XYZ file of C-alpha atoms in Angstrom:
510
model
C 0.981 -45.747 5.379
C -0.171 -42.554 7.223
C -1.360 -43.656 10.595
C -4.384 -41.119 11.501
C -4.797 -40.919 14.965
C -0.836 -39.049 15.114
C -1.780 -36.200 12.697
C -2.489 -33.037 13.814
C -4.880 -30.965 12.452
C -4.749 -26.718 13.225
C -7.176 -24.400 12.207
C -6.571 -20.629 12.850
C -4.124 -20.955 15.383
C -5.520 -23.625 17.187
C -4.575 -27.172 17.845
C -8.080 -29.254 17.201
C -6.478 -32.328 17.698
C -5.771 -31.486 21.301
C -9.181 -32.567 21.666
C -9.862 -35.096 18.910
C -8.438 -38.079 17.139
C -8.495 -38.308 13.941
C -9.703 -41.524 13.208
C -9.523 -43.764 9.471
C -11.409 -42.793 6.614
C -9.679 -39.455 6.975
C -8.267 -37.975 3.451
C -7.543 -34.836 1.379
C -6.625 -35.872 -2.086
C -10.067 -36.401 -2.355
C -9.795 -33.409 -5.701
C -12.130 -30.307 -5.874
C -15.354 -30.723 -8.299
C -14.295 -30.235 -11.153
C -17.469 -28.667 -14.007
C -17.306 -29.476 -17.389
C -18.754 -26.775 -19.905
C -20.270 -28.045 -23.424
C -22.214 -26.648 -25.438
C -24.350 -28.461 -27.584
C -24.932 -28.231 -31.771
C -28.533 -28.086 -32.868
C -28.781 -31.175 -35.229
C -25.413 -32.919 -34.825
C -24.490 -35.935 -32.304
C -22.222 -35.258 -29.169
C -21.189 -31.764 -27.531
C -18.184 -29.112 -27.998
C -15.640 -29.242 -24.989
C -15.391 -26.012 -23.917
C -13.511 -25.927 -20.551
C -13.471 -27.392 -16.987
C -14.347 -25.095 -14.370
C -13.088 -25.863 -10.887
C -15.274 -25.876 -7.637
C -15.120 -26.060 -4.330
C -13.174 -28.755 -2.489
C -14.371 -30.489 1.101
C -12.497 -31.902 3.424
C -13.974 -34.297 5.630
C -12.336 -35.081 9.153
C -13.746 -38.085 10.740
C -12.896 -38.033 14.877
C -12.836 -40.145 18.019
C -13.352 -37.762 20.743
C -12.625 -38.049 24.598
C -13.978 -35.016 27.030
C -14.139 -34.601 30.606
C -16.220 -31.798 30.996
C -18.852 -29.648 28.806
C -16.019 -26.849 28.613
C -13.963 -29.350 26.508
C -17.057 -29.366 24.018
C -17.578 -25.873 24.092
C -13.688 -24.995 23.585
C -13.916 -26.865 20.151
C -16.808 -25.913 19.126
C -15.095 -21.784 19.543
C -12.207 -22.999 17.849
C -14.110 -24.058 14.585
C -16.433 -20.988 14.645
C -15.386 -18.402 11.844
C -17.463 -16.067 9.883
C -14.019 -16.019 7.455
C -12.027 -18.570 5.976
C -9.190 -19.418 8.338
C -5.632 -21.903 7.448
C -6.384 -25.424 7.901
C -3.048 -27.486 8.425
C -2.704 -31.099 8.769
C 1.136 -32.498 10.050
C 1.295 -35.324 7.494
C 1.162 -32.969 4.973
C 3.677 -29.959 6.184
C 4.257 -26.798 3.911
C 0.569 -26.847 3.174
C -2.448 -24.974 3.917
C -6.253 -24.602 2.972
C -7.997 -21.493 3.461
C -11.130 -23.518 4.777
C -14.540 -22.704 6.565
C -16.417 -25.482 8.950
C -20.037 -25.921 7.456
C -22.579 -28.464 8.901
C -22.934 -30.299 12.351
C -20.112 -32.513 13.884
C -22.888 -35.609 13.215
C -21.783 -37.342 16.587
C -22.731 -39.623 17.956
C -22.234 -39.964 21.934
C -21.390 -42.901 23.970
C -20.650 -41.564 27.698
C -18.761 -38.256 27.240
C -16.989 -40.252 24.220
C -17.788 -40.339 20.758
C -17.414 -40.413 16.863
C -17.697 -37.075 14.527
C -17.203 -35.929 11.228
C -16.076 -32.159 10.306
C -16.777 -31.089 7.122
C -14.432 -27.977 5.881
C -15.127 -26.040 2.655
C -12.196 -25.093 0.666
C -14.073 -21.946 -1.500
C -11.059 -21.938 -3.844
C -10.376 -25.825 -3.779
C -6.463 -25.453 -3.465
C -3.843 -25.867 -1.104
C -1.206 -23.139 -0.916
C 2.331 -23.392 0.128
C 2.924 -21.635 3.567
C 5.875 -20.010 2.408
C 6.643 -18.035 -0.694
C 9.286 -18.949 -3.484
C 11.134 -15.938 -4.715
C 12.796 -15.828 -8.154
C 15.157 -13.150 -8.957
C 17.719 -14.654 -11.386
C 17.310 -13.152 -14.998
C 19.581 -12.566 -18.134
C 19.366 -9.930 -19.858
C 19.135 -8.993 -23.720
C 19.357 -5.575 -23.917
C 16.005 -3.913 -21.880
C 14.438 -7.152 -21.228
C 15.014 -9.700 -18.359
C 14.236 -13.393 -19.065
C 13.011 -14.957 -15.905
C 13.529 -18.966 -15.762
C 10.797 -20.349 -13.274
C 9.545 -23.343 -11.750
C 6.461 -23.852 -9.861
C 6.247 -26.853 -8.442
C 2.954 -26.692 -7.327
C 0.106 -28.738 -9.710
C -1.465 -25.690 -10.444
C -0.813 -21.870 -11.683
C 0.221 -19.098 -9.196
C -0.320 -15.641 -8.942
C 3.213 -13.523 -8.729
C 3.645 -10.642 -7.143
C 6.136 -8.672 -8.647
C 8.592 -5.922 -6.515
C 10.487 -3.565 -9.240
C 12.864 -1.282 -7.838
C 14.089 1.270 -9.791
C 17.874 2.042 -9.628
C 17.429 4.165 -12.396
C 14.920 6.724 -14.541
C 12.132 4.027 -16.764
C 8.932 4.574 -18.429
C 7.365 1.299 -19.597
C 7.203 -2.132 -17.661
C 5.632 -4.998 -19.677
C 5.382 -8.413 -18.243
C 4.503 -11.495 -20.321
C 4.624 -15.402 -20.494
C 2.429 -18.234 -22.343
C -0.844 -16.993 -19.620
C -0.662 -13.560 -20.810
C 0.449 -9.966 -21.269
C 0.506 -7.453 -18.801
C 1.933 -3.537 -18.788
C 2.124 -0.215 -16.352
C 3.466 2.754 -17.690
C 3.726 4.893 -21.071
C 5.004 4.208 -24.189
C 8.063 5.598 -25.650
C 8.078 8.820 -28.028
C 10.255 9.105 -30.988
C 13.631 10.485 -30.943
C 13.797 14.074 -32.088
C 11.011 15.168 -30.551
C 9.853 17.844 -27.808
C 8.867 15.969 -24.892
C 7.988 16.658 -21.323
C 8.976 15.046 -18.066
C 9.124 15.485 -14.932
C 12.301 17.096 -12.770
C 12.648 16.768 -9.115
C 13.684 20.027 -7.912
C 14.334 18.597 -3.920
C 14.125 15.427 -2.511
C 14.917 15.199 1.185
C 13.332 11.292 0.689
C 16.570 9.587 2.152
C 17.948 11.946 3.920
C 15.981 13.937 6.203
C 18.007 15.696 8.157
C 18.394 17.669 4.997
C 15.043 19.138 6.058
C 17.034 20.920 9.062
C 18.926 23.242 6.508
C 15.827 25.260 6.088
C 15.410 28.449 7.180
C 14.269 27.930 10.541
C 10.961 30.100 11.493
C 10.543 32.384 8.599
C 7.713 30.622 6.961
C 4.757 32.511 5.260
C 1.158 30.222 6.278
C -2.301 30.699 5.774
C -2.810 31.786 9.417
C 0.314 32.812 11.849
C 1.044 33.609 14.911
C 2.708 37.291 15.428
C 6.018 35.394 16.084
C 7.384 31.738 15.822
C 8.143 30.488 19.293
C 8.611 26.648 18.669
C 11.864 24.517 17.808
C 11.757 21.825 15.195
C 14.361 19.327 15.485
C 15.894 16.038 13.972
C 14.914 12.803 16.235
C 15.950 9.043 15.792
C 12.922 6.861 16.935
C 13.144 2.664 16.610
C 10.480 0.579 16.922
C 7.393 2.795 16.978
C 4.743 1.841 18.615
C 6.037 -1.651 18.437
C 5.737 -1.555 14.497
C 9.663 -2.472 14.261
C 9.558 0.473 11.947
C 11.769 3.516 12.908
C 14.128 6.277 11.699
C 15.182 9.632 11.220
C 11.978 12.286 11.742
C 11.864 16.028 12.255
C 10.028 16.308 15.419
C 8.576 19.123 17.566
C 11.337 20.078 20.121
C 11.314 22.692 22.716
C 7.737 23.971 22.799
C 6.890 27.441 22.906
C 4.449 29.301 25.383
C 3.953 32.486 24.519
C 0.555 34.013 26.327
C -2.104 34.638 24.048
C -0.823 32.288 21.324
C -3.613 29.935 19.906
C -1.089 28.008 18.631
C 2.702 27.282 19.378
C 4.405 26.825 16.171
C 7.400 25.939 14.836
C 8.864 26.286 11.067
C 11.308 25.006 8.135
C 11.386 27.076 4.625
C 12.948 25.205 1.798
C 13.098 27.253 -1.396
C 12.080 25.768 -5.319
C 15.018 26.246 -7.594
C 14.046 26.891 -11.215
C 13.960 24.115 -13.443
C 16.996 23.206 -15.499
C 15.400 25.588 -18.435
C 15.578 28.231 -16.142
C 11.532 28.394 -15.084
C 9.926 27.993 -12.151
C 6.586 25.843 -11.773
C 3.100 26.348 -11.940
C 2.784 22.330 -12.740
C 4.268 20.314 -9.679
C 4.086 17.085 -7.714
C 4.604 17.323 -3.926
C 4.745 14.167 -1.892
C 5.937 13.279 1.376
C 5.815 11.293 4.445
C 4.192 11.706 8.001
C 3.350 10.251 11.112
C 0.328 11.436 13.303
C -0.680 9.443 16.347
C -2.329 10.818 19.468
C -1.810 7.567 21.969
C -4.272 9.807 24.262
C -7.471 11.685 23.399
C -6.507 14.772 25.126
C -3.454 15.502 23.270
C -3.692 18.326 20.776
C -1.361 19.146 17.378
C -0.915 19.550 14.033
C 1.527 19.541 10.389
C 0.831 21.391 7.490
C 3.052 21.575 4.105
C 2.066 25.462 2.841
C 3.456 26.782 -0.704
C 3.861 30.509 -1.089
C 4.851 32.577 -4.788
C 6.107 35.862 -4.956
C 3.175 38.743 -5.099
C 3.528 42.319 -7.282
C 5.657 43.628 -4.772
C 7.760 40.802 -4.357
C 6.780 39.678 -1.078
C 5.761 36.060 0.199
C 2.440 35.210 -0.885
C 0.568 32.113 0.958
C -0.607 29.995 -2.359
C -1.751 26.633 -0.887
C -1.451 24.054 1.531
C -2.019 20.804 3.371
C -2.691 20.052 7.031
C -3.438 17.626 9.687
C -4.777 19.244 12.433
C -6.064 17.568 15.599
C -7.795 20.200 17.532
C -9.950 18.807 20.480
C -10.727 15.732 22.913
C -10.850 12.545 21.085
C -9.726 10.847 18.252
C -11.689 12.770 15.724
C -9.058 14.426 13.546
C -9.218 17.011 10.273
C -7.679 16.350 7.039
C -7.889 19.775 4.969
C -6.905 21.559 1.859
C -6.696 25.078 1.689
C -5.914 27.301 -0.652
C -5.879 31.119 -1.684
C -9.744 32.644 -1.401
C -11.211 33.554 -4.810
C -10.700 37.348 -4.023
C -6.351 36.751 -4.292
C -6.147 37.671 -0.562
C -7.489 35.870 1.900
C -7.668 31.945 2.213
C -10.338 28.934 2.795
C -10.758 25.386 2.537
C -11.258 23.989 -0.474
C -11.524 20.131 0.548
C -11.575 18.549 4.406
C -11.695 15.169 5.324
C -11.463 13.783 9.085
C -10.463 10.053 10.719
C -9.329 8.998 13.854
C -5.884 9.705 14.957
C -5.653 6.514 16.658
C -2.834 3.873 16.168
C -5.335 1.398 14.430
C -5.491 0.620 10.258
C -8.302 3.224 10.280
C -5.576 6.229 10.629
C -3.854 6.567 6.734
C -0.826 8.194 8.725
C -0.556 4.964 10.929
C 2.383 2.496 11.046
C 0.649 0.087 8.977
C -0.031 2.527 6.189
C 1.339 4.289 3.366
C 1.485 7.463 5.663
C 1.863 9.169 2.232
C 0.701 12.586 1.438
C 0.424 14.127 -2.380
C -0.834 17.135 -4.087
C -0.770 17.420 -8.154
C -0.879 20.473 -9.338
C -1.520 21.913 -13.090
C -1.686 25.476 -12.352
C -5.415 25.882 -10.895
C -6.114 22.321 -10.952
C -5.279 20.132 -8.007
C -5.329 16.725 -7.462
C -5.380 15.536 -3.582
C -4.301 12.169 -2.588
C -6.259 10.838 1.030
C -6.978 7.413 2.555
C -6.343 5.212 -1.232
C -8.519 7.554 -2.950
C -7.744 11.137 -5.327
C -10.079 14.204 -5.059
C -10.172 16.802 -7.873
C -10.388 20.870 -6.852
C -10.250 23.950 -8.929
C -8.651 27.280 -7.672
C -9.196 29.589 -9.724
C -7.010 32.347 -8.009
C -4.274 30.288 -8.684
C -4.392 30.500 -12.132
C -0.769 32.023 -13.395
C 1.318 31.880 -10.052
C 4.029 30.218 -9.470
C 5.772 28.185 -6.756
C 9.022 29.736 -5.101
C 9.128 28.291 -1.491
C 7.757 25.360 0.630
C 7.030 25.542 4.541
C 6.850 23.332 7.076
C 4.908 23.882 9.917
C 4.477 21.797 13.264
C 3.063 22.500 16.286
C 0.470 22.220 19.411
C -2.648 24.117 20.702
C -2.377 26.471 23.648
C -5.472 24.857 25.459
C -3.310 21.488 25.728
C -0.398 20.510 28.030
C -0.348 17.435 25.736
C 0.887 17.453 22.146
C 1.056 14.818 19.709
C 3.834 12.259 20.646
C 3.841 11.187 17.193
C 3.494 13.996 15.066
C 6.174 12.738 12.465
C 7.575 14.347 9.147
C 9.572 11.647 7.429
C 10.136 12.454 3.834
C 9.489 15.125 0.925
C 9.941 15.174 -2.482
C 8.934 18.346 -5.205
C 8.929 17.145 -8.830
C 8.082 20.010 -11.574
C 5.447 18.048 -13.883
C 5.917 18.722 -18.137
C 9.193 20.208 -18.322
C 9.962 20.266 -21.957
C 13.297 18.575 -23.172
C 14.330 18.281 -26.757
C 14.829 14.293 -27.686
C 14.064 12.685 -24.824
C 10.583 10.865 -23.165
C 8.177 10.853 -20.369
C 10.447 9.326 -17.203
C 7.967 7.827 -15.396
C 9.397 6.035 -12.520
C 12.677 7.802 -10.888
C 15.306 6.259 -9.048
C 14.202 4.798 -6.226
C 10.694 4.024 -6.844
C 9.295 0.714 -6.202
C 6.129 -0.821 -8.619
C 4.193 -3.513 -6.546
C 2.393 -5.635 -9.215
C 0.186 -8.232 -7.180
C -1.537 -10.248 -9.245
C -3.011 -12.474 -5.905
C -5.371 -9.363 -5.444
C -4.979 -7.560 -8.417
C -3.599 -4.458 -7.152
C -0.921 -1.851 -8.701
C 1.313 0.475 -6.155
C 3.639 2.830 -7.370
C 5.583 4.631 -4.332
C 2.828 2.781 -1.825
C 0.273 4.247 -3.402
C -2.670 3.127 -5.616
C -1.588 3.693 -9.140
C -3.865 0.878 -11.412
C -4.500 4.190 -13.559
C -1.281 3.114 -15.218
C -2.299 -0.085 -15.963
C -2.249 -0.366 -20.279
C -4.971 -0.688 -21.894
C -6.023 -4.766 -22.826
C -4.111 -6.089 -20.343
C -4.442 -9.339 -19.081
C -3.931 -11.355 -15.794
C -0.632 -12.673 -15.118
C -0.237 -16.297 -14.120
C 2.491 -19.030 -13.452
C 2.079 -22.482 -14.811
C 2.734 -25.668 -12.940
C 6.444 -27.216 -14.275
C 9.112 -25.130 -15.843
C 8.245 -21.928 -17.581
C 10.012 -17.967 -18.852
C 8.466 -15.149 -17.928
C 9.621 -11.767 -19.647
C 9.811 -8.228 -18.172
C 10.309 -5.612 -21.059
C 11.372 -1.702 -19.779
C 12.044 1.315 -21.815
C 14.425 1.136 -24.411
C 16.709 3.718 -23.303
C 17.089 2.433 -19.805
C 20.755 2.863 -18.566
C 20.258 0.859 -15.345
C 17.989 -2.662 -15.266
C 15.436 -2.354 -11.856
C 15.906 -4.624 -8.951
C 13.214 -7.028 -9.562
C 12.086 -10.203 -7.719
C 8.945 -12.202 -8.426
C 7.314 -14.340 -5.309
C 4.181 -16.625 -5.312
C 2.600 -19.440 -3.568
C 2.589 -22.628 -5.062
C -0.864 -24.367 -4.857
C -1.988 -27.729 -5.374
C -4.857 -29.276 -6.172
């Protein structure tokens, strides 16, 4: 028998029972309300059973209470104040936790700074969750699908997320058990067939001191300087900004101060090799990786990704672009696409966005972000990836050029003595989109792409960003039922190499 007064009760990440005793009474297998629904049939006896809805649960804490001085009162009355539902713990119950708001008074009663209470906590989803995760990742196999044996030993379903890491080229995932079916992807095309898919041309994604072999301050922009006078350079930093996230970057090194320059600027060229039918792109995916934090308002900077063609004459001709520019006091930073001008010679902005350039969740190129960048491109059609959402833009000038060369640019603004101490260029990857193959399919996912398939908050990810666009059409909600269960993940048919998968969920209880 559970004696009371030792259990320890936490909400948040506060102790409430350094204040109060729990005293008898005290339970929380008291259930959740539970709602029958019935419908009734005009003219016959009884009702139809149609299901049991499940409400909220309460928790009631009855308490003995001993305080010295007002501030004891007031510190517990803080510690249960939440506009949010916070983790409610209890010791004789370990592994456990609601997600739990106090509602009501305390209904004390006082007898000379002493007294009885109750607390009252609403559980809004009426379960308890496990506080750590259970990961499965034991499968066989049976040609392209993966039979998952599972156990959830909580007394009601979970919601999985699923991580699928690609160790080789797929194009379908389909999930399914007894609560459901669930697919991303596209479905495979008959054999003996023209089909199109896409072909990375680089990928400096693992390797970025790859990015170094460029041709070092020859690049073609939408505005330069009369000369380059900046160094770009490869830089280990751990730990950034006490993220514990760290690694290989091209940085700005020695900085350039040339009078008269507006800006200081330092470049890397990387030319785009034909695809393997000998044609280069006017269709293309370009993605990469960046940091950009100003830890100071007066600091000053920028990175841009610019793509040039080849004009009449065979020069270098500035197509389009991407850049982060942070160009005065503050925080207040510019997000902008730019592209050739509708005349064919000049350029202008097409699409700008700003945020702050702070360290905070606010900043997309933060450490807590995706820090991803992407541009699709279908010859004068663009699609521009910023801050979890796509914008569309049309170009008309762009209409029958094609991509030969892509520049990176980094540097800082004259007027500053400060540059951006993280200005960051982590990874880059050029795909051509639609190249056409005889008897083969769309290859969706490459290589090293990871799928994140939550189904506790119903998102999809596809490279860490928001890809529920993929999601197939009558899909349904994947759950995992209390006891033993198999869940099934199906992948293209022609896949040479089975994805790294693992499925983890909490276990709740009722």
């Amino acid at each position: 028998m559970v004696d009371y007064k030792t259990v320890r009760c936490h909400f948040g990440d506060v102790e409430l029972t350094k204040w109060i005793t729990i005293t008898d009474g005290f339970t929380v297998f008291s259930g959740a309300d539970y709602d029958p629904e019935l419908k009734e049939i005009g003219g016959k006896d009884g009702s139809i059973f149609i299901g049991t809805k499940t409400k909220h649960k309460v928790i009631k804490v009855p308490f003995w209470v001993k305080y010295n001085t007002i501030e004891d009162y007031d510190a517990l009355q803080l510690a249960l104040s939440s506009k949010k539902p916070k983790m409610l713990m209890f010791s004789h119950i370990p592994g456990r936790y609601y997600l739990a708001v106090q509602v009501g008074d305390l209904n004390f009663k006082e007898i000379k700074m002493n007294g009885f209470g109750e607390i009252t906590f609403i559980v809004a989803d009426a379960y308890a969750h496990s506080t750590s995760y259970r990961r499965i990742k034991d499968y066989t196999q049976d040609g392209n699908k993966m039979t998952f044996k599972i156990k959830n030993n909580g007394t009601a379903p979970a919601f999985p997320i699923f991580r699928i890491k690609h160790l080789g080229e797929n194009g379908y995932i389909g999930i399914a058990n007894e609560t459901g079916a669930f697919a991303v992807g596209s479905p495979e095309e008959e054999d003996g067939t023209i089909v199109h898919r896409n072909e990375v041309l680089f990928d400096y994604s693992k390797a970025i001191a790859q990015a170094l072999d460029g041709a070092p301050n020859v690049a073609k922009l939408n505005h330069m300087p009369p000369t380059y006078d900046t160094e770009l350079k490869r830089m280990r930093i751990d730990n950034i900004l006490g993220s514990g996230k760290g690694g290989e970057y091209v940085v700005i090194g020695n900085r350039g101060t040339t009078p008269g320059y507006t800006e200081h600027v330092g470049t890397r060229t990387f030319i785009i090799n034909p695809d393997s039918n000998g044609e280069y792109t006017m269709n293309e995916h370009l993605w990469w990786q960046q940091i950009f934090i100003a830890t100071a308002q007066d600091q000053k900077g920028f990175l841009k990704l610019c793509v040039t063609g080849i004009d009449d004459e065979g020069n270098d001709e500035f197509l389009y672009g991407i850049e982060t520019y942070k160009r005065k006091n503050g925080f207040e930073t510019e997000y902008n696409f730019f592209a050739l001008d509708d005349d064919g010679v000049g350029w202008r902005f097409y699409k700008q966005f700003k945020f702050q350039a702070d360290r905070n969740y606010h900043n997309p190129f933060s450490m807590n972000r995706s820090r991803a960048v992407e541009i699709f491109r279908e010859e004068d059609k663009f699609r521009i990836y910023f801050n979890g959402a796509h914008h569309h833009v049309t170009v008309p000038s762009l209409k029958g050029k094609k991509s030969r060369k892509i520049h990176l640019a980094m540097g800082t603004c004259s007027d500053s003595s400060k540059y951006i101490n993280y200005n960051l260029f982590e990874k880059v990857n050029f795909e051509k989109m639609g190249v056409s193959h005889y008897n083969n399919i769309v290859n969706k996912y490459q290589p090293g792409d990871e799928v994140i398939i939550n189904f506790e908050n119903d998102t999809v990810s596809t490279k860490d960003i928001d890809s529920i666009q993929d999601v197939v059409l009558g899909s349904k909600m994947i759950s995992i039922p209390p006891g033993e269960s198999e869940l099934v993940v199906h992948l293209s048919s022609w896949v040479a190499a089975l994805p790294d998968i693992s499925i983890d969920f909490e276990e709740r209880y009722k």
